[in-house]
Tab-separated table of C-alpha atoms in Angstrom:
chain	number	residue	atom	x	y	z
A	1	MET	CA	9.093	-12.643	11.003
A	2	GLY	CA	9.819	-9.779	8.616
A	3	LYS	CA	7.580	-8.527	5.948
A	4	ASN	CA	7.742	-9.774	2.442
A	5	ILE	CA	7.979	-6.351	0.348
A	6	GLU	CA	8.086	-8.120	-2.813
A	7	ASN	CA	4.400	-9.076	-2.426
A	8	GLU	CA	3.299	-5.492	-1.061
A	9	LEU	CA	1.354	-3.290	-3.220
A	10	PRO	CA	2.566	0.265	-3.819
A	11	LYS	CA	1.257	2.831	-1.082
A	12	ILE	CA	0.378	6.362	-1.861
A	13	ARG	CA	0.129	9.530	0.306
A	14	VAL	CA	0.395	13.248	-0.138
A	15	LEU	CA	3.218	15.513	1.237
A	16	LEU	CA	3.409	19.300	1.388
A	17	ARG	CA	7.020	20.018	-0.052
A	18	THR	CA	8.158	22.981	2.184
A	19	ASP	CA	11.519	21.955	1.005
A	20	LYS	CA	10.909	23.495	-2.232
A	21	PRO	CA	10.600	27.054	-3.152
A	22	LYS	CA	7.109	28.726	-2.921
A	23	ASN	CA	5.139	29.450	-6.090
A	24	ALA	CA	4.325	33.166	-7.170
A	25	GLU	CA	1.243	33.130	-5.045
A	26	GLY	CA	3.345	32.095	-1.909
A	27	ASN	CA	2.126	28.461	-1.949
A	28	TYR	CA	3.961	25.117	-1.587
A	29	THR	CA	3.666	22.321	-4.001
A	30	LEU	CA	1.781	18.989	-2.917
A	31	ASN	CA	3.521	15.673	-4.018
A	32	TYR	CA	2.292	12.324	-4.172
A	33	ILE	CA	4.801	9.962	-2.049
A	34	VAL	CA	4.666	6.321	-3.520
A	35	ARG	CA	6.170	3.831	-1.369
A	36	PHE	CA	7.193	0.454	-3.152
A	37	MET	CA	9.577	-2.317	-2.426
A	38	GLY	CA	11.196	-0.367	0.501
A	39	LYS	CA	11.656	2.815	-1.486
A	40	SER	CA	10.014	6.019	-1.805
A	41	MET	CA	9.337	8.200	-4.908
A	42	LYS	CA	7.902	11.412	-5.370
A	43	LYS	CA	5.352	12.506	-8.096
A	44	PRO	CA	3.892	15.878	-8.748
A	45	THR	CA	0.270	16.645	-7.942
A	46	GLY	CA	0.362	19.971	-10.002
A	47	LEU	CA	-1.475	21.548	-6.915
A	48	TYR	CA	-0.229	24.029	-4.446
A	49	ILE	CA	-1.567	25.266	-0.979
A	50	SER	CA	-0.565	27.416	1.847
A	51	SER	CA	1.156	25.831	4.693
A	52	LYS	CA	-1.852	26.897	6.865
A	53	ASP	CA	-4.004	24.379	4.760
A	54	TRP	CA	-1.666	21.584	5.799
A	55	ASN	CA	-2.051	19.122	8.820
A	56	LYS	CA	1.243	17.909	9.255
A	57	LYS	CA	0.332	15.372	11.882
A	58	LYS	CA	-2.323	13.769	9.612
A	59	GLY	CA	-0.648	14.479	6.301
A	60	GLU	CA	-3.512	16.090	4.608
A	61	VAL	CA	-5.145	19.188	3.215
A	62	VAL	CA	-7.389	20.798	5.673
A	63	GLY	CA	-9.969	23.750	5.399
A	64	THR	CA	-13.438	24.413	3.919
A	65	SER	CA	-12.780	26.983	1.438
A	66	LYS	CA	-14.032	25.910	-2.182
A	67	GLU	CA	-10.583	25.660	-3.463
A	68	ILE	CA	-9.503	23.421	-0.666
A	69	LEU	CA	-12.459	21.307	-0.963
A	70	ARG	CA	-11.695	21.071	-4.754
A	71	ILE	CA	-8.188	20.309	-3.980
A	72	GLN	CA	-9.117	17.496	-1.400
A	73	GLY	CA	-11.518	16.013	-4.108
A	74	ILE	CA	-8.908	15.720	-6.619
A	75	LEU	CA	-6.225	14.100	-4.172
A	76	SER	CA	-8.821	11.659	-2.823
A	77	LYS	CA	-10.096	10.652	-6.253
A	78	LYS	CA	-6.453	10.131	-7.285
A	79	LYS	CA	-5.509	8.242	-4.544
A	80	ALA	CA	-8.705	5.996	-4.788
A	81	ASP	CA	-7.809	5.501	-8.445
A	82	PHE	CA	-4.327	4.549	-7.566
A	83	ASN	CA	-5.318	1.809	-5.316
A	84	LYS	CA	-8.121	0.463	-7.430
A	85	TYR	CA	-5.703	0.425	-10.405
A	86	PHE	CA	-2.877	-1.455	-8.670
A	87	LEU	CA	-5.264	-3.899	-6.696
A	88	LYS	CA	-6.620	-4.848	-10.238
A	89	PHE	CA	-3.131	-4.914	-12.081
A	90	ASP	CA	-2.081	-7.339	-9.385
A	91	ALA	CA	-5.103	-9.459	-9.481
A	92	THR	CA	-4.781	-9.856	-13.256
A	93	GLY	CA	-1.227	-11.183	-12.787
A	94	GLY	CA	0.686	-7.849	-13.715
A	95	LYS	CA	4.116	-7.573	-12.528
A	96	ILE	CA	4.298	-4.245	-10.576
A	97	SER	CA	7.460	-2.336	-11.217
A	98	ARG	CA	8.773	1.347	-10.865
A	99	LYS	CA	8.203	1.786	-14.716
A	100	VAL	CA	4.360	0.643	-14.084
A	101	ILE	CA	4.132	3.239	-11.401
A	102	ASP	CA	5.768	5.930	-13.645
A	103	ASP	CA	3.579	4.990	-16.420
A	104	TYR	CA	0.338	5.400	-14.083
A	105	PHE	CA	1.472	8.946	-13.299
A	106	ASP	CA	2.448	9.746	-16.935
A	107	ASP	CA	-0.859	8.263	-18.006
A	108	HIS	CA	0.800	5.866	-20.715
A	109	ARG	CA	-1.732	3.511	-19.666
A	110	PHE	CA	-4.274	5.406	-21.549
A	111	ASP	CA	-1.978	5.944	-24.566
A	112	ASN	CA	-1.884	2.727	-26.464
A	113	PHE	CA	-4.980	0.229	-26.337
A	114	PRO	CA	-3.306	-2.611	-28.374
A	115	ALA	CA	-0.082	-2.527	-26.099
A	116	TYR	CA	-2.482	-2.869	-23.052
A	117	PHE	CA	-4.558	-5.540	-24.779
A	118	LYS	CA	-1.367	-7.486	-25.606
A	119	GLY	CA	-0.261	-7.294	-21.942
A	120	VAL	CA	-3.759	-8.485	-20.846
A	121	ILE	CA	-3.181	-11.614	-23.425
A	122	SER	CA	0.250	-12.261	-22.067
A	123	ARG	CA	-0.935	-12.464	-18.365
A	124	ARG	CA	-3.949	-14.674	-19.112
A	125	ASN	CA	-1.999	-18.048	-18.772
A	126	ASN	CA	-4.876	-19.978	-17.611
A	127	LEU	CA	-6.732	-19.741	-20.982
A	128	ASN	CA	-7.079	-22.719	-23.306
A	129	GLU	CA	-5.221	-22.390	-26.592
A	130	LEU	CA	-8.451	-21.801	-28.594
A	131	THR	CA	-9.488	-18.729	-26.429
A	132	LEU	CA	-6.145	-17.341	-26.592
A	133	ASN	CA	-6.099	-17.473	-30.381
A	134	LYS	CA	-9.431	-15.776	-30.529
A	135	TYR	CA	-7.993	-12.819	-28.422
A	136	LYS	CA	-5.005	-12.737	-30.658
A	137	ILE	CA	-7.216	-12.741	-33.847
A	138	CYS	CA	-9.199	-9.873	-32.196
A	139	LEU	CA	-6.194	-7.900	-31.797
A	140	LYS	CA	-5.022	-8.391	-35.060
A	141	VAL	CA	-8.254	-7.337	-36.739
A	142	LEU	CA	-8.456	-4.390	-34.500
A	143	SER	CA	-4.912	-3.269	-35.425
A	144	GLU	CA	-5.740	-3.984	-39.299
A	145	TYR	CA	-8.938	-1.539	-38.914
A	146	CYS	CA	-6.699	1.054	-37.156
A	147	LYS	CA	-4.155	0.848	-39.885
A	148	ARG	CA	-6.807	1.277	-42.443
A	149	GLU	CA	-8.347	4.106	-40.936
A	150	LYS	CA	-5.002	5.688	-40.066
A	151	ILE	CA	-5.689	5.603	-36.196
A	152	SER	CA	-2.231	5.293	-34.539
A	153	PRO	CA	-2.056	4.691	-31.507
A	154	LEU	CA	-5.451	3.587	-30.647
A	155	ARG	CA	-5.968	5.321	-27.290
A	156	PHE	CA	-8.472	4.235	-24.638
A	157	ASN	CA	-10.364	7.627	-25.062
A	158	ASP	CA	-10.640	6.931	-28.997
A	159	ILE	CA	-13.011	3.993	-28.160
A	160	THR	CA	-16.136	5.684	-28.169
A	161	LEU	CA	-19.611	4.681	-29.159
A	162	SER	CA	-18.999	6.007	-32.955
A	163	PHE	CA	-15.694	4.134	-32.937
A	164	LEU	CA	-17.265	0.832	-32.003
A	165	GLN	CA	-20.077	1.301	-34.501
A	166	GLU	CA	-17.567	1.924	-37.450
A	167	PHE	CA	-15.525	-1.104	-36.270
A	168	ASP	CA	-18.741	-3.154	-36.237
A	169	ASN	CA	-19.348	-1.975	-39.861
A	170	TYR	CA	-15.991	-2.733	-40.782
A	171	LEU	CA	-16.270	-6.349	-39.381
A	172	VAL	CA	-19.823	-6.973	-41.080
A	173	PHE	CA	-19.101	-5.508	-44.314
A	174	PHE	CA	-15.285	-5.233	-45.100
A	175	ARG	CA	-14.034	-8.348	-43.345
A	176	LYS	CA	-16.941	-10.438	-44.473
A	177	PHE	CA	-16.223	-9.591	-48.092
A	178	GLU	CA	-12.530	-9.948	-47.775
A	179	SER	CA	-12.650	-13.721	-46.532
A	180	CYS	CA	-15.332	-14.386	-49.345
A	181	PRO	CA	-13.767	-16.361	-52.291
A	182	ALA	CA	-16.094	-14.770	-54.679
A	183	HIS	CA	-14.967	-11.388	-53.862
A	184	PRO	CA	-12.092	-9.824	-56.096
């Protein structure tokens, strides 16, 4: 029985690109190779190493110098983050596509919190109507606050303790008076 590639999660590995020219220091570029739905795509790591620091058989960076250990750490962290991200994305009902993978590498997933939140809402098809409306109201109020404060787009890294405190003040003071009929 053949494998059903439609239900497969993307797989990631690293490849030394000896088919590309060396950089000024005489090192080759490393790429992530992502395999998804029977096709491979190459994504740059921004890292370079000497061919002597590459184990072709194992497909990994080898060595113990401080720089090589740093590169190994970066690659390991990115691969672990990639696997964790797509496991979670799949578990929440997200439809994995080439664009989603491209966005992961371009870090668009951190560029626009409201767009991400809308996606979460659209994938939560198991919620009752009342809860779904609360999610939508929350997003609407957050969008109003961001428009008022000229925060566009709201990025994940904008959501700091300070941001949350200011948003809380907005909810407690401004939104409270706005809904009060006696307030002009």
